[in-house]
mmCIF file of C-alpha atoms and ligand atoms in Angstrom:
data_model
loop_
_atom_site.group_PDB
_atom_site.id
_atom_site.type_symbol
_atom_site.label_atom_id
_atom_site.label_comp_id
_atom_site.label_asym_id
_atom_site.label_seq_id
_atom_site.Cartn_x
_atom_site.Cartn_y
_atom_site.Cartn_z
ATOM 1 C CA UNK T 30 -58.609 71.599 -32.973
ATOM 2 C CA UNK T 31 -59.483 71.084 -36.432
ATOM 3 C CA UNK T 32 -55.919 71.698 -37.337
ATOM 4 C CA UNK T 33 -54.806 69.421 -35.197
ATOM 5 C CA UNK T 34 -57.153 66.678 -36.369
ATOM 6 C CA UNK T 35 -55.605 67.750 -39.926
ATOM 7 C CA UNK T 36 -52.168 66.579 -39.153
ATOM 8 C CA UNK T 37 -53.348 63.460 -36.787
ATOM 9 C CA UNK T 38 -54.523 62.116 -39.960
ATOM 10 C CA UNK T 39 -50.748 62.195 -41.244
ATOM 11 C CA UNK T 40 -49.597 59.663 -38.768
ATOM 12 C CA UNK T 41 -46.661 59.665 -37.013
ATOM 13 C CA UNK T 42 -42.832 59.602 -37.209
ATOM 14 C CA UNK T 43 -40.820 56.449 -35.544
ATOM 15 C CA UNK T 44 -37.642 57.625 -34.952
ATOM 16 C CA UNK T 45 -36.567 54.234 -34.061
ATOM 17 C CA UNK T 46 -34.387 52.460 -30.874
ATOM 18 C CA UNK T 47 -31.691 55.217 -30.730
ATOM 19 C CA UNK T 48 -32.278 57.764 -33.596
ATOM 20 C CA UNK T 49 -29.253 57.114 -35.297
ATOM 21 C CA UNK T 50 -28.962 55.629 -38.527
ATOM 22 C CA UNK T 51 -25.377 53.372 -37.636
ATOM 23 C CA UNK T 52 -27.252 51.762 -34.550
ATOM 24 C CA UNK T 53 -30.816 51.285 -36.237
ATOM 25 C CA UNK T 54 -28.717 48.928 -38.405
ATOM 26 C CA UNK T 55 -27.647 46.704 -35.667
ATOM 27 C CA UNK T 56 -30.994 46.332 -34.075
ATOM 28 C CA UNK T 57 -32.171 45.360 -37.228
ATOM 29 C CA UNK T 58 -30.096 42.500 -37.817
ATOM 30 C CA UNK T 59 -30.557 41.459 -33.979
ATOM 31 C CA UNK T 60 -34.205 41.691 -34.147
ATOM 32 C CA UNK T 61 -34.137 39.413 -38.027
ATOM 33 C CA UNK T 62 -32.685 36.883 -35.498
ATOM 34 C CA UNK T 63 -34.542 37.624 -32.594
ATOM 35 C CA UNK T 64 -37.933 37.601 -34.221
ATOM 36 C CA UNK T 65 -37.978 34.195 -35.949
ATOM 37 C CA UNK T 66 -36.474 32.571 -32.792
ATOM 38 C CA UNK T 67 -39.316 33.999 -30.584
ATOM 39 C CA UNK T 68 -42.002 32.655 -33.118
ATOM 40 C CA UNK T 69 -40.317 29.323 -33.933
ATOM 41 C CA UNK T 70 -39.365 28.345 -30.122
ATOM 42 C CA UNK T 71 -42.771 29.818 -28.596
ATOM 43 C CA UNK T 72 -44.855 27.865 -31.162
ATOM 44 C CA UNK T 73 -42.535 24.533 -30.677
ATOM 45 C CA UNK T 74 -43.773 24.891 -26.989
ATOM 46 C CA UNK T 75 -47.316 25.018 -28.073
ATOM 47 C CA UNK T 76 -47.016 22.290 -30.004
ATOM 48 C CA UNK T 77 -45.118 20.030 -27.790
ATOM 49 C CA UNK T 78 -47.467 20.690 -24.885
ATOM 50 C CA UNK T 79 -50.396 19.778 -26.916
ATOM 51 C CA UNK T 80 -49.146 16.900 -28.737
ATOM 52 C CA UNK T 81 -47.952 15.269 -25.237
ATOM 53 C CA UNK T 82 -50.810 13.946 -23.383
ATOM 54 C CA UNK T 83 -48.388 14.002 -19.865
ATOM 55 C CA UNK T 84 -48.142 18.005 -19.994
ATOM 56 C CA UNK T 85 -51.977 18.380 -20.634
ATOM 57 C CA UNK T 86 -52.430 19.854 -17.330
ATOM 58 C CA UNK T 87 -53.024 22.884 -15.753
ATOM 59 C CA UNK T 88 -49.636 24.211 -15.727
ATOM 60 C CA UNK T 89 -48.523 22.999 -19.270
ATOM 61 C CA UNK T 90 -52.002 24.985 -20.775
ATOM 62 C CA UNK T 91 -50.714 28.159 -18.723
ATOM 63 C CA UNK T 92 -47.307 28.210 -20.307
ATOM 64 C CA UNK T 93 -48.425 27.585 -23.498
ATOM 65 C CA UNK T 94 -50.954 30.661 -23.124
ATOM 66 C CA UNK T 95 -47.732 32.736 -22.231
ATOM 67 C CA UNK T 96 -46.490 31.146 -24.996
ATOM 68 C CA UNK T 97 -49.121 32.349 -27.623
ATOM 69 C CA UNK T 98 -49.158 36.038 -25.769
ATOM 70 C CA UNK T 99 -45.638 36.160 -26.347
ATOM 71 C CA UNK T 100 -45.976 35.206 -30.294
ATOM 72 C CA UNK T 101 -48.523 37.559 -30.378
ATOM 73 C CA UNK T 102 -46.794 40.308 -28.088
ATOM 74 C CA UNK T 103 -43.222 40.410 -30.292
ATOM 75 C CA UNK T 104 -45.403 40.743 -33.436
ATOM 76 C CA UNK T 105 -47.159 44.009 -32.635
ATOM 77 C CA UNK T 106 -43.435 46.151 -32.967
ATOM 78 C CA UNK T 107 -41.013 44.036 -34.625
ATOM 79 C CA UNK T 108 -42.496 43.218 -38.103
ATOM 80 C CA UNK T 109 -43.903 46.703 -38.211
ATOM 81 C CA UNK T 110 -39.782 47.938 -37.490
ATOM 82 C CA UNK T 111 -38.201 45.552 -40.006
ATOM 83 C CA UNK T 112 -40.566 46.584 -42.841
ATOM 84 C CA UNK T 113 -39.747 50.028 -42.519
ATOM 85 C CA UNK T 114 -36.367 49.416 -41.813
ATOM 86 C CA UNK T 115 -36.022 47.400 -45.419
ATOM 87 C CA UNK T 116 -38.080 50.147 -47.329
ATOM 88 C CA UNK T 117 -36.113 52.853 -45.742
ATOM 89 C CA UNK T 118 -39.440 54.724 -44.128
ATOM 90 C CA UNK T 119 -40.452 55.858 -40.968
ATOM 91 C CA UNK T 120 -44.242 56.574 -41.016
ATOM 92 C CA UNK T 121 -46.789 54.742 -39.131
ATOM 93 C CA UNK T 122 -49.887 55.747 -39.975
ATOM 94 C CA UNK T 123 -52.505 57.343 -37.353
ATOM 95 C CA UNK T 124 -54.750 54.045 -37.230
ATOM 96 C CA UNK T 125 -51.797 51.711 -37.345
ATOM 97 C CA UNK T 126 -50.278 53.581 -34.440
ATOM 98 C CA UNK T 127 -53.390 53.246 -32.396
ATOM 99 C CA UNK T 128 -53.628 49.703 -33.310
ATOM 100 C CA UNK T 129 -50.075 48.989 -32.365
ATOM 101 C CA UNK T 130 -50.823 50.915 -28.850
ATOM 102 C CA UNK T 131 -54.038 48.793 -28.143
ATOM 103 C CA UNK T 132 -52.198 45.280 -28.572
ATOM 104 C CA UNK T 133 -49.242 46.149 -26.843
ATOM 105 C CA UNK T 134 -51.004 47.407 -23.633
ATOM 106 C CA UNK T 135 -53.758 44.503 -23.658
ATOM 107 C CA UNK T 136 -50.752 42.130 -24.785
ATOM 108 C CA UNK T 137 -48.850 43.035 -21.793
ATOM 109 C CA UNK T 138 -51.139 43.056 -19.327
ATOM 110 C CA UNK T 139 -52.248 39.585 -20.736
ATOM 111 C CA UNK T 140 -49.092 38.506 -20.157
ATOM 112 C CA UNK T 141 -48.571 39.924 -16.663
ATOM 113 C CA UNK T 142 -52.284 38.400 -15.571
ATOM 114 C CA UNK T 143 -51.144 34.786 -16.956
ATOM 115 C CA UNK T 144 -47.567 34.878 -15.189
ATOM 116 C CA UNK T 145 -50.103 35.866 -11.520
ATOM 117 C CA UNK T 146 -52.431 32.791 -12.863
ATOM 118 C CA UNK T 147 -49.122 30.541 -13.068
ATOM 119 C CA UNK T 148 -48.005 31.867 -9.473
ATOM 120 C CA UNK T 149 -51.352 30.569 -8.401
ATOM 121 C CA UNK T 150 -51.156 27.512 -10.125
ATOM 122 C CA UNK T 151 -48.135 27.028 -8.132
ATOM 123 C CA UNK T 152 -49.170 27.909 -4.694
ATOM 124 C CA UNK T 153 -51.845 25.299 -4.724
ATOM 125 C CA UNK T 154 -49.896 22.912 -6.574
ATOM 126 C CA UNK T 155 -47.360 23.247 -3.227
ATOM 127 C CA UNK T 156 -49.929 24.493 -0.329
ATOM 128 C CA UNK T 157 -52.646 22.154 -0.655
ATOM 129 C CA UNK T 158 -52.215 19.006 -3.521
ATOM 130 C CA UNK T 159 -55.039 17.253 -2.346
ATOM 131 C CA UNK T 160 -57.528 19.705 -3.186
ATOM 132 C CA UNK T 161 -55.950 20.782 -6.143
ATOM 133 C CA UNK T 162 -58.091 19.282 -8.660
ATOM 134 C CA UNK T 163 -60.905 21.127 -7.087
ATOM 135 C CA UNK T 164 -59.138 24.762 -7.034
ATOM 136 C CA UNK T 165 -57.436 24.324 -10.660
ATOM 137 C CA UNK T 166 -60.912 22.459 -12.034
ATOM 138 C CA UNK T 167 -61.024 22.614 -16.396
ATOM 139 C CA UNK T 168 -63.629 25.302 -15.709
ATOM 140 C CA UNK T 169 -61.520 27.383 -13.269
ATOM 141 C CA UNK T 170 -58.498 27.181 -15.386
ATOM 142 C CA UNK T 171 -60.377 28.426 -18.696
ATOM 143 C CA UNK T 172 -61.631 30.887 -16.784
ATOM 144 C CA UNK T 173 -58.563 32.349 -15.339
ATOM 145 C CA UNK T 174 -57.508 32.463 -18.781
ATOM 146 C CA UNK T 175 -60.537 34.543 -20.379
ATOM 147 C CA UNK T 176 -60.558 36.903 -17.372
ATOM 148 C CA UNK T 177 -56.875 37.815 -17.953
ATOM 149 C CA UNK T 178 -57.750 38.631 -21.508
ATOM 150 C CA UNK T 179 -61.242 40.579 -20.127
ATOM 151 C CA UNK T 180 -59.425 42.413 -17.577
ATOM 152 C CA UNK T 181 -55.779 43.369 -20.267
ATOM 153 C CA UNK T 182 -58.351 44.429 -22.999
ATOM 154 C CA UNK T 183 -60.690 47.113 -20.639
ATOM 155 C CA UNK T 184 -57.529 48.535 -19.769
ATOM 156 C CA UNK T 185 -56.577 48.811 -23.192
ATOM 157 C CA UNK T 186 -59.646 50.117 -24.956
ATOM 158 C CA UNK T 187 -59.837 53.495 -22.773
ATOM 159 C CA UNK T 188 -56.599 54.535 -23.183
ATOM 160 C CA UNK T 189 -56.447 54.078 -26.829
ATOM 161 C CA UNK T 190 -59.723 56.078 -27.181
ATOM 162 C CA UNK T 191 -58.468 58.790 -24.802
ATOM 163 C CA UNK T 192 -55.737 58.950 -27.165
ATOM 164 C CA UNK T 193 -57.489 59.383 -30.381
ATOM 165 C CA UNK T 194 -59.127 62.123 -29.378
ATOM 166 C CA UNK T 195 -56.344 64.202 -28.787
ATOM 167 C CA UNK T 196 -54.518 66.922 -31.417
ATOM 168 C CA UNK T 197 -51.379 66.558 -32.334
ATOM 169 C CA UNK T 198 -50.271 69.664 -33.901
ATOM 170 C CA UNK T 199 -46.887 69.858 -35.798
ATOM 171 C CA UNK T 200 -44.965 67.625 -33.347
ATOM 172 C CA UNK T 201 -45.174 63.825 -35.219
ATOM 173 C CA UNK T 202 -41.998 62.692 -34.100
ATOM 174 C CA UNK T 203 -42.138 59.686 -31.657
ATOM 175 C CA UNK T 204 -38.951 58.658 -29.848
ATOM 176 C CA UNK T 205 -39.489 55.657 -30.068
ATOM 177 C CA UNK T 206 -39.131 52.579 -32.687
ATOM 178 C CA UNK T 207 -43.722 51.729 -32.268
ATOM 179 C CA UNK T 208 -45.873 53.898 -30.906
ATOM 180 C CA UNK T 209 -46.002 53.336 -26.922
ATOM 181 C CA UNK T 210 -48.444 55.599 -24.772
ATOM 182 C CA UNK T 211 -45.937 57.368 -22.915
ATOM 183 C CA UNK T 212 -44.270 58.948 -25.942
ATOM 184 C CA UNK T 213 -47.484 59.496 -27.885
ATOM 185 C CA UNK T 214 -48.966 62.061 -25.156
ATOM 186 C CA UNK T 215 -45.811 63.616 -24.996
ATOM 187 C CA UNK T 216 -46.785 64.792 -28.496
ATOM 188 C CA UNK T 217 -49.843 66.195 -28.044
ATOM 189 C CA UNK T 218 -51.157 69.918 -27.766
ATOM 190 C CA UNK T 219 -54.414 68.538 -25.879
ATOM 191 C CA UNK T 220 -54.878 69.127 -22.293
ATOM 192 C CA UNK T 221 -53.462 65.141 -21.244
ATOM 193 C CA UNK T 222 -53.921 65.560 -17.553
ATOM 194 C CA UNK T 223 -56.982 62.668 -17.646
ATOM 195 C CA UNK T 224 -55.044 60.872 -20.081
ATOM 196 C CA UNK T 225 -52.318 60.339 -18.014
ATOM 197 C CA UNK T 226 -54.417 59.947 -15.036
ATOM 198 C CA UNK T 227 -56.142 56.852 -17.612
ATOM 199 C CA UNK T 228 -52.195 55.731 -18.222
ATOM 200 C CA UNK T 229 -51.613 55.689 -14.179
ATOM 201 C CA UNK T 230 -54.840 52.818 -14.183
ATOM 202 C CA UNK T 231 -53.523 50.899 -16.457
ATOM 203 C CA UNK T 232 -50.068 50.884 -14.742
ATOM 204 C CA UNK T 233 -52.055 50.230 -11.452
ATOM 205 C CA UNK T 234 -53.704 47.232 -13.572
ATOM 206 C CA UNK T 235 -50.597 45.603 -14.748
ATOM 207 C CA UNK T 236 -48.991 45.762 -11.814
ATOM 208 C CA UNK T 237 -51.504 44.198 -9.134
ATOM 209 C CA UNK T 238 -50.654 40.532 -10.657
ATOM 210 C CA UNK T 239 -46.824 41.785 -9.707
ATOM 211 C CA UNK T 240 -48.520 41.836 -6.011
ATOM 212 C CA UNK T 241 -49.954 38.417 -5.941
ATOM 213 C CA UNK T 242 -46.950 36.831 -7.419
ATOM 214 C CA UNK T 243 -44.847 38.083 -4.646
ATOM 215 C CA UNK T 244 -47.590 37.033 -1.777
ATOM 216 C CA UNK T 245 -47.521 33.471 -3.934
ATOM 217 C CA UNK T 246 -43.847 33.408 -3.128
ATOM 218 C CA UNK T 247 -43.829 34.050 0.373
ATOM 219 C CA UNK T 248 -46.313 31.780 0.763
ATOM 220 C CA UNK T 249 -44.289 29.067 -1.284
ATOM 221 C CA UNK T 250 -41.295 29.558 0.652
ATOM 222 C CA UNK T 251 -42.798 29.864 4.467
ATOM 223 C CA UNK T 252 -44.787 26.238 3.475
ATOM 224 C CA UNK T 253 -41.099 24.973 1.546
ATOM 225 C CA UNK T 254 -38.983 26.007 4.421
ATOM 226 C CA UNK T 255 -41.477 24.107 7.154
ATOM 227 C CA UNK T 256 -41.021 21.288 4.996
ATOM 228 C CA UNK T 257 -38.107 19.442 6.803
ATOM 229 C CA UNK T 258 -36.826 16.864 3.778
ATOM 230 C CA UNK T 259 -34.489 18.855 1.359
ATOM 231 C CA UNK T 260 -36.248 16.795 -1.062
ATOM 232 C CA UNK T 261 -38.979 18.114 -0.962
ATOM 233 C CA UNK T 262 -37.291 21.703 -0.954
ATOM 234 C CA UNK T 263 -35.448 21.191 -3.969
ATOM 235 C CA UNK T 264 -38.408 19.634 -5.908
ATOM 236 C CA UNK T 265 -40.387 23.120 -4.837
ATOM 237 C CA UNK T 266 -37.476 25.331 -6.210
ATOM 238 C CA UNK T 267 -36.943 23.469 -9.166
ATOM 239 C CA UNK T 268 -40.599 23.906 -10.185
ATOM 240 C CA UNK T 269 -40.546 27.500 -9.075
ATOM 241 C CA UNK T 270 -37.637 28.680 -10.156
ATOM 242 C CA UNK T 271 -38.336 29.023 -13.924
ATOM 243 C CA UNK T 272 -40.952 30.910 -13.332
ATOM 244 C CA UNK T 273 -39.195 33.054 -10.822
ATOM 245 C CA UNK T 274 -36.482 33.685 -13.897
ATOM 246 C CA UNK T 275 -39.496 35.055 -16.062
ATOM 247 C CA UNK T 276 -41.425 37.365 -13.656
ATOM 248 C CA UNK T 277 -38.092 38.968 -12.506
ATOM 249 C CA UNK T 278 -37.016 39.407 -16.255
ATOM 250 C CA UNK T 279 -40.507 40.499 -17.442
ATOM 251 C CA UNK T 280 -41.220 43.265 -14.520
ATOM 252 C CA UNK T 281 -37.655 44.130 -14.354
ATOM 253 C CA UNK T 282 -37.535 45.292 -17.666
ATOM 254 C CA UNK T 283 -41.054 46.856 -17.648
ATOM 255 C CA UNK T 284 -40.148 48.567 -14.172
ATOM 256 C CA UNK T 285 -36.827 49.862 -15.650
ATOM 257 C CA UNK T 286 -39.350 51.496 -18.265
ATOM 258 C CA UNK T 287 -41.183 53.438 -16.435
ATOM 259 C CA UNK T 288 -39.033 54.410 -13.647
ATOM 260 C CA UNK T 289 -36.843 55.980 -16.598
ATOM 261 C CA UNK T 290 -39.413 57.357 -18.918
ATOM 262 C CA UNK T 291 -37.905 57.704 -22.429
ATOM 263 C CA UNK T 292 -37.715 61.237 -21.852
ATOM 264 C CA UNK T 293 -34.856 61.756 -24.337
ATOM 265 C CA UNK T 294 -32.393 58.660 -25.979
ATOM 266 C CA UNK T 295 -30.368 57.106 -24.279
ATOM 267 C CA UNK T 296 -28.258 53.828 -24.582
ATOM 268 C CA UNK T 297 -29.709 52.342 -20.986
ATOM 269 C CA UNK T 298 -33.199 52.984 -22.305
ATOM 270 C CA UNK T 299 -33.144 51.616 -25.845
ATOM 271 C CA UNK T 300 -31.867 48.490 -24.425
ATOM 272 C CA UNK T 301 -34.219 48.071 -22.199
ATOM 273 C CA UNK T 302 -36.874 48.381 -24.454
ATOM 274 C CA UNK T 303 -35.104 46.305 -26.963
ATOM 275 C CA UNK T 304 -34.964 43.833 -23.930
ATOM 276 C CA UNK T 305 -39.273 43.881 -23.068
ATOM 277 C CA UNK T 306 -40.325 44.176 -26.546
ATOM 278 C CA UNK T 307 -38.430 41.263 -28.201
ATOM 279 C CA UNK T 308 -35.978 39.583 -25.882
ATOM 280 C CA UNK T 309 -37.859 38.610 -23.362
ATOM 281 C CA UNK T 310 -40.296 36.958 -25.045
ATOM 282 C CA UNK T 311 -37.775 35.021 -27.103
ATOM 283 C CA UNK T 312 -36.112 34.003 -23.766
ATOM 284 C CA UNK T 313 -39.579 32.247 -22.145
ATOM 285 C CA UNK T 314 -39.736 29.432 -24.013
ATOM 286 C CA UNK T 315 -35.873 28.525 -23.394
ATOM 287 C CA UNK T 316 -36.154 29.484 -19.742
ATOM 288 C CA UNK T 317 -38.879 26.369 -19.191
ATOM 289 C CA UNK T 318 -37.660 24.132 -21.362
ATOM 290 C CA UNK T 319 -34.196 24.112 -20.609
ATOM 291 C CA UNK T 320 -34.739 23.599 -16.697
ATOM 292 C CA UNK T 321 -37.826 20.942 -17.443
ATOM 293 C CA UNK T 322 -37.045 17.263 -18.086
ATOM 294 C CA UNK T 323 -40.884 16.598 -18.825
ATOM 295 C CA UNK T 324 -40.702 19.756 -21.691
ATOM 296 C CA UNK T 325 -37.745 18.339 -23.111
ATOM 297 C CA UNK T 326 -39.067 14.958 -23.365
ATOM 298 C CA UNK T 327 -42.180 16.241 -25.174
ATOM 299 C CA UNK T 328 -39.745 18.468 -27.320
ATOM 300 C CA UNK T 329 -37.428 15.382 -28.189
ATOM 301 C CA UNK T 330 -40.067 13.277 -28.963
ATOM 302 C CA UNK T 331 -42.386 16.126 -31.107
ATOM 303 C CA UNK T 332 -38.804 16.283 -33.689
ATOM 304 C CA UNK T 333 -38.596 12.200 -34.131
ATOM 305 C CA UNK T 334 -42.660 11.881 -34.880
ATOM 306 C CA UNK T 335 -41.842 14.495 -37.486
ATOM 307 C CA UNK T 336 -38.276 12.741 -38.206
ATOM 308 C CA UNK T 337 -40.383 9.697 -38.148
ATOM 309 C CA UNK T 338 -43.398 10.604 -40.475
HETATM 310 C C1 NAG Z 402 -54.835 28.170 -22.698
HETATM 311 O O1 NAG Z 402 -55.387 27.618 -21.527
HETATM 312 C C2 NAG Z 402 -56.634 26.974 -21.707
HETATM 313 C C3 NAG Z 402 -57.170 26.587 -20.347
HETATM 314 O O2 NAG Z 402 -56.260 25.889 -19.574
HETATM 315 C C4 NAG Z 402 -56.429 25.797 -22.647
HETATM 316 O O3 NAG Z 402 -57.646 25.118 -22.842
HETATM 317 C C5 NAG Z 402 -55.876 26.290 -23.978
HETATM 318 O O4 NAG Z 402 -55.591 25.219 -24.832
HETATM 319 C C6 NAG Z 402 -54.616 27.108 -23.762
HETATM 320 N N1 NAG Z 402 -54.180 27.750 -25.008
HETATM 321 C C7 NAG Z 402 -53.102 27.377 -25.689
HETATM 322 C C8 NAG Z 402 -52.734 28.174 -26.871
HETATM 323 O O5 NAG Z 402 -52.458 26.414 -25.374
#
C-alpha cells in the first residue's frame, strides 16, 4: 500500500492515440486544426445567439449551453496532448490526471443531460405549443440547465475519489492519449471490483438521457405522422433533424467506446476516440447552423456589426 501510494505520486504515462511515434504526429496536426475550430465556431454560436434578440428562446439558450460544454469538453484532453506533444513528454501528473478524469466524466454527462433537455424542448415545442410557455417557463429552463450540471458532477465526484484511493504499483502506462476511467483501473493493483461497479453508475447515468431522447422521438414522429399536411411534417423534421444528427453522432461514438473497451490499440478504437473527444464537438456548431436559416441570419449579421464597427 504504501508503495503503491509512492509511485501514484509519480503520475502517469500517456502513451497517446496509437502508441506510435509516426501516427502521434498526424493527430497532432489534425487536432492544431481541430481544436481552434471547435473553440472559434462553438463560441461564434454563443455569441450570435446572445447578440440576436429572435434566438433568445428556449431552444437557442439550450444550444448555446451545448455549445459552452463542448468548449469546455474538447479542452480537458486536447491542450493537455498538444503541450506534451510540442515538449516531447508524456507525463501527466497524478492530480492532473484526476482532474482531467473528473471534467471529462461530468463534461460528458453534461452534455448528454442537455442534448435529453433539447429532446424535451422539442417534444413540447411539437406536442402541445399552446402550453409551451408554461412547460419551458425562464425558471424551468434554468433549471433544467443546473440540474444537468448537479446530476453530471455527483456522478463525477465518486468515481474520481474511488480512484484516488487506489495503488498503482509499477504499471504507469495508460493506453490512452488523457487519462479516461476505463484505462486508469486497468492499472491498478487495488481490489477495483466497487470501482467498476461505481464506473457501471455512471454509465447507467449517462445513458438514461439516451432513453428519453428516443421516447421524445417516438413521440415526435407518432404526433408528426397524424399530422396530415406535409407541411407541417417537413417543418417537424427540419427542426428535429439537427438534433437527431448530434445525438446519433455523440452516443454513437461513446457507445462504440465502450462496447470495444480500449483493451489493447487498435486503429478502429483510436479513431473513435479521436472522433468523441474532439470531432464531435467541433462538428455541433456546424451541424445547427448549417441546416438553420434563423442561426445563419444571426451569424451573418454578428460578422457585419463587427465589419461595421
Ligand atoms: C444556458 O441556458 C440558460 C437557461 O436557458 C441561459 O440563461 C444561459 O444564458 C445559457 N448559457 C449560455 C452560455 O448561453
Amino acid at each position: 500500500m504504501k508503495e503503491g501510494n509512492q509511485s501514484s505520486t509519480l503520475g502517469f504515462i500517456l502513451l497517446g492515440i496509437t502508441g506510435q511515434q509516426q501516427q502521434e504526429d498526424v493527430f497532432f496536426i489534425l487536432f492544431l486544426f481541430i481544436y481552434p475550430s471547435t473553440l472559434i465556431g462553438n463560441l461564434l454560436i454563443i455569441l450570435a445567439i446572445h447578440s440576436d434578440i429572435r434566438l433568445h428562446n428556449p431552444m437557442y439558450f439550450f444550444l448555446a449551453n451545448l455549445s459552452f460544454v463542448d468548449i469546455l469538453f474538447s479542452s480537458v484532453t486536447v491542450p493537455k496532448m498538444l503541450a506534451n506533444h510540442l515538449l516531447g513528454s508524456k507525463t501527466i501528473s497524478f492530480e492532473e490526471c484526476l482532474t482531467q478524469m473528473y471534467f471529462m466524466i461530468a463534461l460528458a454527462t453534461t452534455d448528454s443531460y442537455i442534448l435529453a433537455v433539447m429532446a424535451y424542448d422539442r417534444v413540447v415545442a411539437i406536442s402541445c405549443p399552446l402550453h409551451y410557455t408554461i412547460f419551458i417557463s425562464p425558471r424551468s429552463c434554468f433549471l433544467l440547465v443546473v440540474g444537468s450540471w448537479v446530476i453530471a458532477n455527483a456522478s463525477a465526484l465518486p468515481n474520481v475519489l474511488l480512484t484516488s484511493s487506489l495503488s498503482f504499483c509499477g504499471n504507469q502506462e495508460v493506453a490512452n492519449f488523457y487519462c479516461d476511467i476505463s484505462s486508469l483501473l486497468k492499472l491498478s493493483c487495488s481490489d477495483i471490483h466497487f470501482n467498476v461497479q461505481m464506473m457501471h453508475i455512471g454509465v447507467g447515468v449517462f445513458c438514461v438521457p439516451l432513453m428519453c431522447i428516443i421516447i421524445s422521438y417516438v413521440l415526435v414522429f407518432s404526433i408528426v405522422l397524424r399530422v396530415p399536411s406535409t407541411k407541417g411534417v417537413l417543418k417537424a423534421f427540419s427542426t428535429c433533424g439537427s438534433h437527431f444528427t448530434v445525438v446519433s453522432l455523440y452516443y454513437g461514438t461513446v457507445m462504440g467506446v465502450y462496447f470495444c473497451p480500449l483493451t489493447s490499440y487498435s486503429q478502429k478504437d483510436a479513431v473513435i476516440t479521436v472522433m468523441y473527444t474532439a470531432v464531435t464537438p467541433m462538428l455541433n456548431p456546424f451541424i445547427y447552423s448549417m441546416r438553420n436559416q434563423d442561426m445563419k441570419a444571426a451569424l451573418r449579421k454578428l460578422f457585419s456589426k463587427r465589419i461595421s464597427s
